[in-house]
PDB file of C-alpha atoms in Angstrom:
ATOM      1  CA  MET A   1      76.961  -1.613 187.964  1.00 45.00           C
ATOM      2  CA  GLY A   2      79.881  -1.733 185.880  1.00 49.00           C
ATOM      3  CA  GLY A   3      81.428   1.498 187.164  1.00 52.00           C
ATOM      4  CA  ILE A   4      82.423  -0.312 190.645  1.00 49.00           C
ATOM      5  CA  THR A   5      85.999  -1.260 190.646  1.00 54.00           C
ATOM      6  CA  THR A   6      86.433  -2.184 194.076  1.00 58.00           C
ATOM      7  CA  PRO A   7      85.991  -5.667 195.088  1.00 55.00           C
ATOM      8  CA  ALA A   8      84.455  -4.727 198.605  1.00 52.00           C
ATOM      9  CA  LEU A   9      81.990  -2.798 196.807  1.00 53.00           C
ATOM     10  CA  MET A  10      81.113  -5.386 194.330  1.00 55.00           C
ATOM     11  CA  VAL A  11      80.415  -7.583 197.025  1.00 53.00           C
ATOM     12  CA  LEU A  12      78.284  -5.395 198.677  1.00 51.00           C
ATOM     13  CA  SER A  13      76.204  -4.261 195.895  1.00 55.00           C
ATOM     14  CA  HIS A  14      75.706  -7.911 194.566  1.00 56.00           C
ATOM     15  CA  SER A  15      75.333  -9.600 198.076  1.00 52.00           C
ATOM     16  CA  ALA A  16      72.061  -9.550 199.663  1.00 53.00           C
ATOM     17  CA  PRO A  17      73.314  -9.075 203.097  1.00 56.00           C
ATOM     18  CA  GLY A  18      75.442  -6.052 201.249  1.00 53.00           C
ATOM     19  CA  SER A  19      72.387  -4.553 199.983  1.00 63.00           C
ATOM     20  CA  SER A  20      70.490  -4.611 203.014  1.00 69.00           C
ATOM     21  CA  TYR A  21      73.278  -2.792 204.591  1.00 66.00           C
ATOM     22  CA  ILE A  22      73.236   0.036 202.253  1.00 70.00           C
ATOM     23  CA  LYS A  23      69.264   0.227 202.278  1.00 73.00           C
ATOM     24  CA  ALA A  24      69.785   0.336 206.249  1.00 70.00           C
ATOM     25  CA  ALA A  25      72.542   3.063 206.340  1.00 69.00           C
ATOM     26  CA  THR A  26      70.274   5.085 203.772  1.00 78.00           C
ATOM     27  CA  GLY A  27      67.393   4.868 205.875  1.00 76.00           C
ATOM     28  CA  LEU A  28      69.494   5.877 209.160  1.00 73.00           C
ATOM     29  CA  VAL A  29      70.322   8.829 207.183  1.00 72.00           C
ATOM     30  CA  ASN A  30      67.093   9.698 206.201  1.00 76.00           C
ATOM     31  CA  THR A  31      65.612   9.299 209.747  1.00 77.00           C
ATOM     32  CA  THR A  32      68.491  11.602 211.245  1.00 74.00           C
ATOM     33  CA  ASN A  33      67.390  14.101 208.641  1.00 71.00           C
ATOM     34  CA  GLN A  34      63.682  13.668 209.734  1.00 73.00           C
ATOM     35  CA  ALA A  35      64.766  14.355 213.102  1.00 70.00           C
ATOM     36  CA  LYS A  36      67.065  17.230 212.402  1.00 68.00           C
ATOM     37  CA  ASN A  37      64.208  18.792 210.524  1.00 65.00           C
ATOM     38  CA  LEU A  38      61.772  17.965 213.335  1.00 65.00           C
ATOM     39  CA  LEU A  39      63.914  19.338 216.341  1.00 65.00           C
ATOM     40  CA  GLY A  40      64.836  22.350 213.903  1.00 59.00           C
ATOM     41  CA  ILE A  41      68.456  21.612 213.829  1.00 60.00           C
ATOM     42  CA  THR A  42      68.672  22.219 209.956  1.00 61.00           C
ATOM     43  CA  LYS A  43      72.133  23.565 208.360  1.00 64.00           C
ATOM     44  CA  SER A  44      70.030  27.455 207.948  1.00 72.00           C
ATOM     45  CA  LYS A  45      69.176  27.063 211.966  1.00 73.00           C
ATOM     46  CA  ARG A  46      72.501  26.132 212.778  1.00 74.00           C
ATOM     47  CA  LYS A  47      74.099  29.159 211.016  1.00 77.00           C
ATOM     48  CA  LYS A  48      71.339  31.403 212.472  1.00 81.00           C
ATOM     49  CA  GLN A  49      72.357  30.105 216.027  1.00 80.00           C
ATOM     50  CA  GLU A  50      76.074  30.478 215.127  1.00 81.00           C
ATOM     51  CA  ARG A  51      75.428  34.042 213.741  1.00 83.00           C
ATOM     52  CA  ALA A  52      73.100  34.832 217.118  1.00 85.00           C
ATOM     53  CA  LEU A  53      75.895  33.687 219.303  1.00 86.00           C
ATOM     54  CA  LEU A  54      78.836  35.518 217.329  1.00 85.00           C
ATOM     55  CA  ASP A  55      77.144  38.603 217.451  1.00 86.00           C
ATOM     56  CA  ALA A  56      76.404  38.224 221.019  1.00 88.00           C
ATOM     57  CA  GLU A  57      79.948  37.495 221.549  1.00 89.00           C
ATOM     58  CA  GLN A  58      80.918  40.517 219.611  1.00 87.00           C
ATOM     59  CA  ALA A  59      78.583  42.958 221.120  1.00 89.00           C
ATOM     60  CA  ALA A  60      80.035  41.824 224.562  1.00 90.00           C
ATOM     61  CA  GLU A  61      83.470  42.705 223.527  1.00 90.00           C
ATOM     62  CA  GLY A  62      82.133  46.086 222.175  1.00 90.00           C
ATOM     63  CA  ALA A  63      80.531  46.773 225.079  1.00 90.00           C
ATOM     64  CA  ASP A  64      83.595  45.598 227.032  1.00 91.00           C
ATOM     65  CA  LEU A  65      85.637  48.084 224.986  1.00 90.00           C
ATOM     66  CA  SER A  66      83.272  50.988 225.234  1.00 91.00           C
ATOM     67  CA  ALA A  67      83.183  50.454 229.319  1.00 92.00           C
ATOM     68  CA  ARG A  68      86.888  50.425 229.341  1.00 92.00           C
ATOM     69  CA  GLN A  69      87.352  53.511 227.178  1.00 92.00           C
ATOM     70  CA  ALA A  70      84.709  55.577 228.950  1.00 92.00           C
ATOM     71  CA  ALA A  71      86.512  54.558 232.095  1.00 93.00           C
ATOM     72  CA  ASP A  72      89.699  55.567 231.033  1.00 93.00           C
ATOM     73  CA  LEU A  73      88.519  58.958 229.979  1.00 92.00           C
ATOM     74  CA  ASP A  74      86.336  59.501 232.891  1.00 93.00           C
ATOM     75  CA  ASP A  75      89.690  59.222 234.669  1.00 94.00           C
ATOM     76  CA  LEU A  76      91.995  61.104 232.668  1.00 93.00           C
ATOM     77  CA  HIS A  77      89.038  63.862 232.464  1.00 93.00           C
ATOM     78  CA  ARG A  78      89.685  63.973 236.463  1.00 95.00           C
ATOM     79  CA  ARG A  79      93.114  63.869 236.517  1.00 95.00           C
ATOM     80  CA  ASN A  80      93.128  66.745 234.092  1.00 94.00           C
ATOM     81  CA  ALA A  81      90.446  68.543 236.128  1.00 94.00           C
ATOM     82  CA  GLY A  82      92.809  68.346 239.383  1.00 94.00           C
ATOM     83  CA  SER A  83      95.930  69.264 237.071  1.00 94.00           C
ATOM     84  CA  ALA A  84      94.237  72.553 235.676  1.00 94.00           C
ATOM     85  CA  ALA A  85      93.015  73.248 239.351  1.00 95.00           C
ATOM     86  CA  ARG A  86      96.629  72.833 240.559  1.00 95.00           C
ATOM     87  CA  ILE A  87      97.979  74.939 237.601  1.00 94.00           C
ATOM     88  CA  GLN A  88      95.158  77.839 238.323  1.00 95.00           C
ATOM     89  CA  ALA A  89      96.058  77.722 242.128  1.00 95.00           C
ATOM     90  CA  GLU A  90      99.706  77.814 241.295  1.00 94.00           C
ATOM     91  CA  SER A  91      99.053  80.732 238.878  1.00 94.00           C
ATOM     92  CA  GLU A  92      97.250  82.447 241.473  1.00 94.00           C
ATOM     93  CA  ILE A  93      99.988  81.919 244.220  1.00 95.00           C
ATOM     94  CA  ALA A  94     102.904  82.932 241.986  1.00 94.00           C
ATOM     95  CA  GLU A  95     100.367  86.353 240.765  1.00 94.00           C
ATOM     96  CA  ALA A  96     100.544  87.283 244.258  1.00 94.00           C
ATOM     97  CA  ARG A  97     104.157  86.810 244.886  1.00 94.00           C
ATOM     98  CA  ARG A  98     104.701  88.754 241.852  1.00 92.00           C
ATOM     99  CA  SER A  99     102.282  91.785 243.315  1.00 93.00           C
ATOM    100  CA  ARG A 100     103.611  91.547 246.557  1.00 94.00           C
ATOM    101  CA  SER A 101     107.428  91.739 245.163  1.00 92.00           C
ATOM    102  CA  LEU A 102     106.524  94.533 242.949  1.00 91.00           C
ATOM    103  CA  ARG A 103     105.068  96.502 245.764  1.00 92.00           C
ATOM    104  CA  GLN A 104     107.635  95.975 248.015  1.00 92.00           C
ATOM    105  CA  GLU A 105     110.680  96.636 245.447  1.00 90.00           C
ATOM    106  CA  THR A 106     108.674 100.129 244.606  1.00 89.00           C
ATOM    107  CA  GLY A 107     108.239 101.029 247.721  1.00 88.00           C
ATOM    108  CA  SER A 108     112.033 100.427 248.272  1.00 89.00           C
ATOM    109  CA  LEU A 109     112.965 102.100 245.030  1.00 85.00           C
ATOM    110  CA  ARG A 110     111.075 104.934 246.381  1.00 85.00           C
ATOM    111  CA  ALA A 111     112.644 104.993 249.557  1.00 86.00           C
ATOM    112  CA  GLN A 112     116.216 104.867 247.924  1.00 85.00           C
ATOM    113  CA  LEU A 113     115.371 107.693 245.478  1.00 82.00           C
ATOM    114  CA  GLY A 114     113.713 109.802 248.173  1.00 82.00           C
ATOM    115  CA  ALA A 115     117.334 109.372 250.239  1.00 84.00           C
ATOM    116  CA  GLN A 116     118.923 110.217 247.649  1.00 83.00           C
ATOM    117  CA  GLY A 117     116.526 113.474 246.751  1.00 80.00           C
ATOM    118  CA  ILE A 118     115.502 112.242 243.730  1.00 76.00           C
ATOM    119  CA  SER A 119     111.384 112.609 243.617  1.00 75.00           C
ATOM    120  CA  SER A 120     110.043 109.052 242.157  1.00 71.00           C
ATOM    121  CA  ALA A 121     106.974 111.314 240.416  1.00 74.00           C
ATOM    122  CA  ASP A 122     109.018 112.331 237.464  1.00 74.00           C
ATOM    123  CA  GLY A 123     112.049 111.886 235.518  1.00 78.00           C
ATOM    124  CA  SER A 124     114.687 109.039 236.369  1.00 80.00           C
ATOM    125  CA  GLY A 125     113.046 107.997 239.507  1.00 80.00           C
ATOM    126  CA  GLU A 126     109.794 107.293 237.656  1.00 83.00           C
ATOM    127  CA  ALA A 127     111.546 105.530 234.741  1.00 86.00           C
ATOM    128  CA  VAL A 128     113.067 103.180 237.280  1.00 84.00           C
ATOM    129  CA  ILE A 129     109.999 102.513 238.664  1.00 85.00           C
ATOM    130  CA  LEU A 130     107.876 102.109 235.358  1.00 88.00           C
ATOM    131  CA  GLY A 131     110.737  99.640 234.085  1.00 89.00           C
ATOM    132  CA  ARG A 132     110.135  97.536 236.905  1.00 89.00           C
ATOM    133  CA  GLU A 133     106.498  97.453 236.467  1.00 90.00           C
ATOM    134  CA  ARG A 134     106.858  96.653 232.770  1.00 93.00           C
ATOM    135  CA  ALA A 135     109.250  93.904 233.781  1.00 92.00           C
ATOM    136  CA  ALA A 136     106.718  92.655 236.003  1.00 92.00           C
ATOM    137  CA  ALA A 137     103.930  92.955 233.137  1.00 93.00           C
ATOM    138  CA  GLU A 138     106.270  90.837 231.334  1.00 94.00           C
ATOM    139  CA  GLN A 139     106.887  88.025 233.781  1.00 93.00           C
ATOM    140  CA  ARG A 140     102.802  88.236 234.521  1.00 94.00           C
ATOM    141  CA  GLN A 141     102.500  87.682 230.417  1.00 95.00           C
ATOM    142  CA  ASP A 142     105.184  84.751 230.396  1.00 94.00           C
ATOM    143  CA  ALA A 143     103.314  83.148 233.172  1.00 94.00           C
ATOM    144  CA  ALA A 144      99.961  83.238 231.640  1.00 95.00           C
ATOM    145  CA  ARG A 145     101.119  81.839 228.416  1.00 96.00           C
ATOM    146  CA  LEU A 146     103.055  79.088 230.316  1.00 95.00           C
ATOM    147  CA  ASP A 147      99.889  78.455 231.972  1.00 95.00           C
ATOM    148  CA  ALA A 148      98.079  78.463 228.892  1.00 95.00           C
ATOM    149  CA  LEU A 149     100.450  75.840 227.124  1.00 95.00           C
ATOM    150  CA  LYS A 150      99.934  73.482 230.254  1.00 94.00           C
ATOM    151  CA  LEU A 151      96.236  73.765 230.060  1.00 94.00           C
ATOM    152  CA  SER A 152      96.466  73.033 226.180  1.00 94.00           C
ATOM    153  CA  ALA A 153      98.752  70.138 226.446  1.00 94.00           C
ATOM    154  CA  LEU A 154      96.091  68.634 229.070  1.00 93.00           C
ATOM    155  CA  SER A 155      93.214  69.015 226.425  1.00 93.00           C
ATOM    156  CA  GLU A 156      95.292  67.563 223.663  1.00 94.00           C
ATOM    157  CA  GLU A 157      96.270  64.510 225.999  1.00 94.00           C
ATOM    158  CA  GLU A 158      92.414  64.008 226.050  1.00 93.00           C
ATOM    159  CA  GLU A 159      91.840  64.681 222.447  1.00 94.00           C
ATOM    160  CA  ALA A 160      94.509  61.886 221.890  1.00 94.00           C
ATOM    161  CA  LEU A 161      93.151  59.548 224.294  1.00 93.00           C
ATOM    162  CA  GLN A 162      89.602  60.016 222.030  1.00 94.00           C
ATOM    163  CA  ARG A 163      91.631  59.577 218.648  1.00 94.00           C
ATOM    164  CA  ARG A 164      93.045  56.372 220.134  1.00 94.00           C
ATOM    165  CA  ASN A 165      89.800  54.892 221.351  1.00 93.00           C
ATOM    166  CA  LEU A 166      88.171  55.417 217.946  1.00 93.00           C
ATOM    167  CA  LEU A 167      90.822  53.811 216.785  1.00 93.00           C
ATOM    168  CA  ASP A 168      90.663  50.985 218.913  1.00 93.00           C
ATOM    169  CA  LEU A 169      86.956  50.522 218.429  1.00 92.00           C
ATOM    170  CA  THR A 170      87.419  50.734 214.452  1.00 92.00           C
ATOM    171  CA  ARG A 171      90.226  47.737 214.765  1.00 92.00           C
ATOM    172  CA  GLN A 172      87.826  45.771 216.694  1.00 91.00           C
ATOM    173  CA  GLN A 173      84.883  46.104 214.094  1.00 89.00           C
ATOM    174  CA  GLU A 174      87.581  45.217 211.435  1.00 91.00           C
ATOM    175  CA  ARG A 175      88.668  42.303 213.256  1.00 90.00           C
ATOM    176  CA  GLN A 176      84.897  41.221 214.072  1.00 87.00           C
ATOM    177  CA  ARG A 177      84.095  41.736 210.333  1.00 88.00           C
ATOM    178  CA  LEU A 178      86.810  39.423 209.208  1.00 88.00           C
ATOM    179  CA  GLU A 179      85.841  37.070 211.985  1.00 86.00           C
ATOM    180  CA  ARG A 180      82.542  36.880 210.187  1.00 83.00           C
ATOM    181  CA  LEU A 181      83.792  36.708 206.728  1.00 84.00           C
ATOM    182  CA  ALA A 182      86.182  33.700 208.056  1.00 83.00           C
ATOM    183  CA  ARG A 183      83.481  31.926 209.318  1.00 79.00           C
ATOM    184  CA  GLY A 184      81.171  32.364 206.651  1.00 75.00           C
ATOM    185  CA  LEU A 185      78.229  34.334 208.767  1.00 62.00           C
TER     186      LEU A 185
END
């Protein structure tokens, strides 16, 4: 025991009661290790239990995130379906107004031309009526393009939410992977 430098260790190692304390402590450690082995509480078992607990926690987090994302997406689908139906109804109403307005204007133009003695079937009368019909057709096309843009914006909103959901899911998986690495599991 030449390497022992502290007086307390020298006393414990050379005295009979000191060596009995060391033997008792060693025996206690051995008994504890045997009890752990019998109960199945070894380091590898604890690691497995920790890993299983972490897996369960992470699975619950993943399921919670997926459920929230699915609910958000369903909510957006319902809102967009309502918006699309509203856009369609407004489009139909506007088209009915345009048609009614065109018929009234055409009738009024024919009456005005007839009162002036101009035939609406040929010449300048026909040109005026055809010009008004072309203008109405352009309005119809403009309205259709606007409706298409509105519907496109709704679908783009859904796609953006799906991309955001995927990004959130990827972030969560990466965070969980880093947590596993940090815990050494």
